CSV table of C-alpha atoms in Angstrom, one decimal:
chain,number,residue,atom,x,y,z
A,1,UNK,CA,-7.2,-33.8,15.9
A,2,UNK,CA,-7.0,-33.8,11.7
A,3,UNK,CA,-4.2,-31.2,12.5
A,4,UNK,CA,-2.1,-33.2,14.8
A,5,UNK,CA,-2.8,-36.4,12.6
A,6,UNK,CA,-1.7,-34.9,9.6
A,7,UNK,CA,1.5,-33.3,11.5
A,8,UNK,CA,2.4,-36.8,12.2
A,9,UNK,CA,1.7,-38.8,8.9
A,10,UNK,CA,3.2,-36.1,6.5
A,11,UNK,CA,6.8,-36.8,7.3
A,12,UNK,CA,5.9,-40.6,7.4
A,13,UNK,CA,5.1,-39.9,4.0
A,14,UNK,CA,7.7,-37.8,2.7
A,15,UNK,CA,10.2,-39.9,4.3
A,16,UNK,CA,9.4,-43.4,4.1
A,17,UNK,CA,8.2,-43.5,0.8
A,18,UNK,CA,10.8,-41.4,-0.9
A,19,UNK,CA,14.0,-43.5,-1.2
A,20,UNK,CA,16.2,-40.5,-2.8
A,21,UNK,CA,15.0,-38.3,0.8
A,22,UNK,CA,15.8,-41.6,2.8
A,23,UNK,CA,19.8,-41.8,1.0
A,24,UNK,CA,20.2,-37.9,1.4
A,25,UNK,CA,19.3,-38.3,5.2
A,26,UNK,CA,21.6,-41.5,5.6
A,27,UNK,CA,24.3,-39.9,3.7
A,28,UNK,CA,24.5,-36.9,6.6
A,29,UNK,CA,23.5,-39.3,10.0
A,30,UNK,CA,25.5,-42.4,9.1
A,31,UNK,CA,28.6,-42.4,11.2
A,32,UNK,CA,30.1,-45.1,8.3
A,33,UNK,CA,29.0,-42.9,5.5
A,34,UNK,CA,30.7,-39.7,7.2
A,35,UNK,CA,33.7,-41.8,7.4
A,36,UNK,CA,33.7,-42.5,3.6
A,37,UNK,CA,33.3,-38.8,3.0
A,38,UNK,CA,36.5,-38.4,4.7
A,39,UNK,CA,38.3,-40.0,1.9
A,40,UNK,CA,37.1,-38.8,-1.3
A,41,UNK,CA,36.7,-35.0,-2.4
A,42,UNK,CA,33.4,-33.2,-1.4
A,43,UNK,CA,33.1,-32.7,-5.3
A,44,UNK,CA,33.4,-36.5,-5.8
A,45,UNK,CA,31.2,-37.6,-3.1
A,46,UNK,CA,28.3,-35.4,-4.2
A,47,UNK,CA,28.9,-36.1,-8.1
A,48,UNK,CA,28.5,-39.7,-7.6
A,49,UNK,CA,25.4,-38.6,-5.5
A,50,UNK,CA,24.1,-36.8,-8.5
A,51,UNK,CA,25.1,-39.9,-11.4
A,52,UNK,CA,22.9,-42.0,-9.3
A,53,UNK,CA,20.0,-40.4,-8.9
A,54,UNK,CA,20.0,-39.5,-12.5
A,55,UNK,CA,19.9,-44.0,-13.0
A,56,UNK,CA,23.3,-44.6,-12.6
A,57,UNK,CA,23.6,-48.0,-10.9
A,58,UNK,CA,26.6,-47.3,-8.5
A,59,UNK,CA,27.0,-47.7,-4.9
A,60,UNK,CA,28.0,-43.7,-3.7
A,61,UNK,CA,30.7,-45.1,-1.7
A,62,UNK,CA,32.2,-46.7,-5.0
A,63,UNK,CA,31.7,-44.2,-7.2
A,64,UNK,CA,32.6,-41.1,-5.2
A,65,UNK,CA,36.2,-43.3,-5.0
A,66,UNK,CA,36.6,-43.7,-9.0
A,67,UNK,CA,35.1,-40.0,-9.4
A,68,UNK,CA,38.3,-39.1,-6.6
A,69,UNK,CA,40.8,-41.1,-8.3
A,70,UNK,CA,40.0,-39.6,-12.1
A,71,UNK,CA,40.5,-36.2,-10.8
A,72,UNK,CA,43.7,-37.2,-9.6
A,73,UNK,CA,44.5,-38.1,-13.5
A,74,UNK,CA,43.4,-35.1,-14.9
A,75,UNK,CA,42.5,-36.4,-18.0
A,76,UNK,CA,42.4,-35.4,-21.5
A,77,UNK,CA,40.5,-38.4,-22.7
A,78,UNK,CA,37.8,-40.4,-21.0
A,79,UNK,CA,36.4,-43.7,-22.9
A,80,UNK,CA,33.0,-45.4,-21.3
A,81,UNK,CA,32.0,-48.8,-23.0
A,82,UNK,CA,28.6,-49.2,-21.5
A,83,UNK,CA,26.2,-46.4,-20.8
A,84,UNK,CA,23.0,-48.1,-19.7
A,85,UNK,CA,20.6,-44.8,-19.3
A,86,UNK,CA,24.2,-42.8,-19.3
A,87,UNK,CA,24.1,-41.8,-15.5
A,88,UNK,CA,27.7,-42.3,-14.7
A,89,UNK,CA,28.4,-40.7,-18.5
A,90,UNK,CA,26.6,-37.9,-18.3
A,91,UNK,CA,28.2,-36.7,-15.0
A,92,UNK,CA,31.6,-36.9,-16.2
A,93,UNK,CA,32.0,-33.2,-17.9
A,94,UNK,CA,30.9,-31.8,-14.2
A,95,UNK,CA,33.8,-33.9,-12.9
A,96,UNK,CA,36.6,-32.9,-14.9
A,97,UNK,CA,35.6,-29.9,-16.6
A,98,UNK,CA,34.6,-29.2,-20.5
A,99,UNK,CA,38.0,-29.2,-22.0
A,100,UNK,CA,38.0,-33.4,-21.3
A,101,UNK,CA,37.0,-35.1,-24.4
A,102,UNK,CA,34.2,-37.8,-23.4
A,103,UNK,CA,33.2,-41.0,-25.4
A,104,UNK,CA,30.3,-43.2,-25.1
A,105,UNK,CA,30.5,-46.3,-26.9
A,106,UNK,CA,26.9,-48.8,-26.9
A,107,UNK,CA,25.2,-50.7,-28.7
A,108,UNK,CA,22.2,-48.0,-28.3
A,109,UNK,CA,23.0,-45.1,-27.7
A,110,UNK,CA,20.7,-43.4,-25.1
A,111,UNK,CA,18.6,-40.7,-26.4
A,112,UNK,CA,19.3,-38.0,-24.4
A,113,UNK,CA,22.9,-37.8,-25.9
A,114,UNK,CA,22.1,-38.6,-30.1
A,115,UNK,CA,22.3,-34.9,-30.2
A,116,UNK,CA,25.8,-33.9,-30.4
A,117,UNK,CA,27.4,-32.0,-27.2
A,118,UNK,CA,31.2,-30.0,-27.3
A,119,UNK,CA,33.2,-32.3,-26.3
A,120,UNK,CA,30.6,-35.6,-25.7
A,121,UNK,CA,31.2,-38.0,-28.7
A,122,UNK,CA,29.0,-41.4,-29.7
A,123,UNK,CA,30.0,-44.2,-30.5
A,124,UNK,CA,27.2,-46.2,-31.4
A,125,UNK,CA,28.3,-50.4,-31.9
A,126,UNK,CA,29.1,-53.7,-30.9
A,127,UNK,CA,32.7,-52.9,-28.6
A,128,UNK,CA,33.9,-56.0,-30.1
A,129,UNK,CA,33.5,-55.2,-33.4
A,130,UNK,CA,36.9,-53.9,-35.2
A,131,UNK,CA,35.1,-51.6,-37.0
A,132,UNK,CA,34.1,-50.1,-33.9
A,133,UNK,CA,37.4,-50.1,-32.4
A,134,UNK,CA,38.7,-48.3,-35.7
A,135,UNK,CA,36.1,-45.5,-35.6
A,136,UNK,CA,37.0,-44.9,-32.0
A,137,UNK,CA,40.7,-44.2,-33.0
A,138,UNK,CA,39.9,-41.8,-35.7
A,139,UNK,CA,37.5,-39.8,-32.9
A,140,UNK,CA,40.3,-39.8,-30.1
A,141,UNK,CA,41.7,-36.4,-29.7
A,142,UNK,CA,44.7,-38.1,-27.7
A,143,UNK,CA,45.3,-41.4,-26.3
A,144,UNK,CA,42.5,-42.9,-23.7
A,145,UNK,CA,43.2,-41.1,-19.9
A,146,UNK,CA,40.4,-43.4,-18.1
A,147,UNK,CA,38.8,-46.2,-19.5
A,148,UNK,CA,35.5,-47.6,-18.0
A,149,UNK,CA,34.5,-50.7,-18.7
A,150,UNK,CA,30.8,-51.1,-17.8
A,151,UNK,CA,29.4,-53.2,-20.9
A,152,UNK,CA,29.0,-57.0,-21.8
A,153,UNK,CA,29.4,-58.8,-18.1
A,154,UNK,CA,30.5,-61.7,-19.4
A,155,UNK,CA,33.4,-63.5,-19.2
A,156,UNK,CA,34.4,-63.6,-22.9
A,157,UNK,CA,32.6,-59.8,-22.8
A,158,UNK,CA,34.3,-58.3,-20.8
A,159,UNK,CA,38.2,-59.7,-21.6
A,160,UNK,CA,37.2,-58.9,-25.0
A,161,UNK,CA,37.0,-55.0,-24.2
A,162,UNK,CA,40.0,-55.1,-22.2
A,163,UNK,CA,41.9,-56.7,-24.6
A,164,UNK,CA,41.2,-54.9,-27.5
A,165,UNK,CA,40.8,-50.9,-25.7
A,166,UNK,CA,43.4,-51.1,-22.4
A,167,UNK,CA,46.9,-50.5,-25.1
A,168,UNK,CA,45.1,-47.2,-26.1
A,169,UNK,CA,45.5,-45.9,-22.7
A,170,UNK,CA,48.3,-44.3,-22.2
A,171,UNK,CA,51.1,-45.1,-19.2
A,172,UNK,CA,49.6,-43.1,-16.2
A,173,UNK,CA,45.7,-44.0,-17.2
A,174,UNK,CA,43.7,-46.3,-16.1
A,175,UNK,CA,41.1,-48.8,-16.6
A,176,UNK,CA,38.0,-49.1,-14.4
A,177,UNK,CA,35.7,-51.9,-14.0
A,178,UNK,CA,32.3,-52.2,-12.4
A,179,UNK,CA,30.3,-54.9,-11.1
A,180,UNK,CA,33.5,-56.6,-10.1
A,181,UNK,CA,31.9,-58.2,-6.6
A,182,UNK,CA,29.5,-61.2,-6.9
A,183,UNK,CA,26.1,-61.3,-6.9
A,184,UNK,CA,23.9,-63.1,-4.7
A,185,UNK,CA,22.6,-65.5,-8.2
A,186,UNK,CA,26.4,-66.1,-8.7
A,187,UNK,CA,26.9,-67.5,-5.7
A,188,UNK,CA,24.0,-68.7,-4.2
A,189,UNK,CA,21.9,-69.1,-7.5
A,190,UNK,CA,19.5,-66.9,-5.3
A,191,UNK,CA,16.8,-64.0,-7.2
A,192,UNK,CA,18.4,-60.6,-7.3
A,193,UNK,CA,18.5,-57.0,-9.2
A,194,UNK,CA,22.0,-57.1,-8.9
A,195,UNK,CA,23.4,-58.3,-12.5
A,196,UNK,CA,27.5,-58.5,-12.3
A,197,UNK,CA,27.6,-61.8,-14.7
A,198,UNK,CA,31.2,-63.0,-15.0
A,199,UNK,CA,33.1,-59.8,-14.5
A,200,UNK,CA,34.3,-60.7,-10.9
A,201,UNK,CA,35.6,-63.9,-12.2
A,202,UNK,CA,37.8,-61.6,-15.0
A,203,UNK,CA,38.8,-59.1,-12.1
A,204,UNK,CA,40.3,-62.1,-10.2
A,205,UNK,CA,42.4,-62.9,-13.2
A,206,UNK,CA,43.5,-59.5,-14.0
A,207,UNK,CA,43.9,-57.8,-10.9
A,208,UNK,CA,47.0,-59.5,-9.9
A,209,UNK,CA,48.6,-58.8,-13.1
A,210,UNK,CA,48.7,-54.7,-12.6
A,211,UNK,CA,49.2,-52.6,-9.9
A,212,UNK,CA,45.2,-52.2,-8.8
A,213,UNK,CA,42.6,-51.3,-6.6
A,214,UNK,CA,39.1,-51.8,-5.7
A,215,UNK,CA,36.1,-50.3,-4.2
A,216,UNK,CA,33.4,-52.5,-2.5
A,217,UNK,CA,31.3,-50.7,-0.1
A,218,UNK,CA,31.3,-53.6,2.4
A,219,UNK,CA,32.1,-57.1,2.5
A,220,UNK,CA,29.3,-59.9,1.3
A,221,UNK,CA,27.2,-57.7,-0.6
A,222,UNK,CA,24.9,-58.2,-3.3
A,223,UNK,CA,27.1,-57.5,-6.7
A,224,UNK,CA,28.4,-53.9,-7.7
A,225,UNK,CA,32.1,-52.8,-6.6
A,226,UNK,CA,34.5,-51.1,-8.9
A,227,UNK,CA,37.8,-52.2,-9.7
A,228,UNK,CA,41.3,-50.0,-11.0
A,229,UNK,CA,44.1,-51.0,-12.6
A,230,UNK,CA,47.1,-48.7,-13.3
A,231,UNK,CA,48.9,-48.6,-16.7
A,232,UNK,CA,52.3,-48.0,-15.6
């Protein structure tokens, strides 16, 4: 009887109290997820699989579709103003190969990247400093392929680093935002994890303005979604 009971509780366990086992095990049942699969690289889809369980806070729908559409640019130069605990950053190099020259820019740098990588460059500073924006100049290699813009949500914050990092991409880049959907507090003034501040209310303005795209896993949820536009 022990036997059987512990035959029975073990996966209840494993399963149920595991949330990266419960994703893995949506990711291959869900009809919708399989779907989503079909429209973004293998590579991506299991990269942005990897960013987020390493803390980046990304839906794998949303990211899996930036990871797709960088590898599309094959870029040179990759700029990412906000790291947080540098999931999404750290990933990057396994997307598009060493020879891509990556830049994190933060306020704090987080420390499992202060020691120096081929190829991974800090930037440690307030984005909206020109001092910053200077030092980043001298540390390009070429100009800005993709730009992520995952820093200060809000309004001011976030039209600030837009405004003063976008004309260093070069025609053909592009400039990615995240956290471009509303959150539940935005709308509702309700409690929730989700943070996306005033960045939808930015992505609204801008959006119409370039040729764009976005990436919001489904409609109504609570915050996240990325947002692309093209510098033609």
């Amino acid at each position: 009887m022990n036997f059987i009971k512990r035959c029975l509780v073990w996966p209840h366990n494993y399963l149920f109290r595991n949330q990266t086992t419960l994703r893995h095990l949506d990711n291959l049942l869900n009809p919708v997820r399989w779907g989503h699969r079909r429209r973004v690289s293998p590579v991506a889809w299991k990269l942005a699989e990897k960013a987020i369980d390493t803390g980046a806070l990304h839906k794998q729908f949303e990211l899996s579709h930036l990871f797709s559409l960088v590898e599309g640019v094959k870029p040179k130069v990759i700029v990412e103003i906000g790291l947080d605990v540098g999931g999404t950053f750290g990933t990057w190099h396994h997307l598009v190969g060493n020879q891509c020259q990556i830049i994190g820019l933060d306020i704090k740098i987080p420390d499992q990247f202060k020691t120096p990588t081929p190829n991974h460059f800090m930037l440690e500073g307030d984005s909206h400093s020109e001092t910053t924006l200077g030092s980043l100049k001298k540390m390009m290699s070429a100009p800005i392929d993709v730009l992520f813009i995952d820093g200060d949500h809000s309004f001011n914050g976030v039209k600030m680093d837009f405004d003063m990092y976008s004309h260093l991409v070069r025609k053909g880049g592009i400039v990615a935002f995240h956290d471009i959907n509303p959150d539940k507090h935005e709308l509702f003034g309700q409690t929730t994890n989700a943070d996306s501040g005033k960045v939808y209310k930015f992505w609204e303005q801008i959006k119409g303005q370039f040729r764009s795209e976005e990436f919001i896993e489904k409609s109504g949820q609570d915050g996240y979604g990325i947002g692309v536009v093209f510098i033609d």
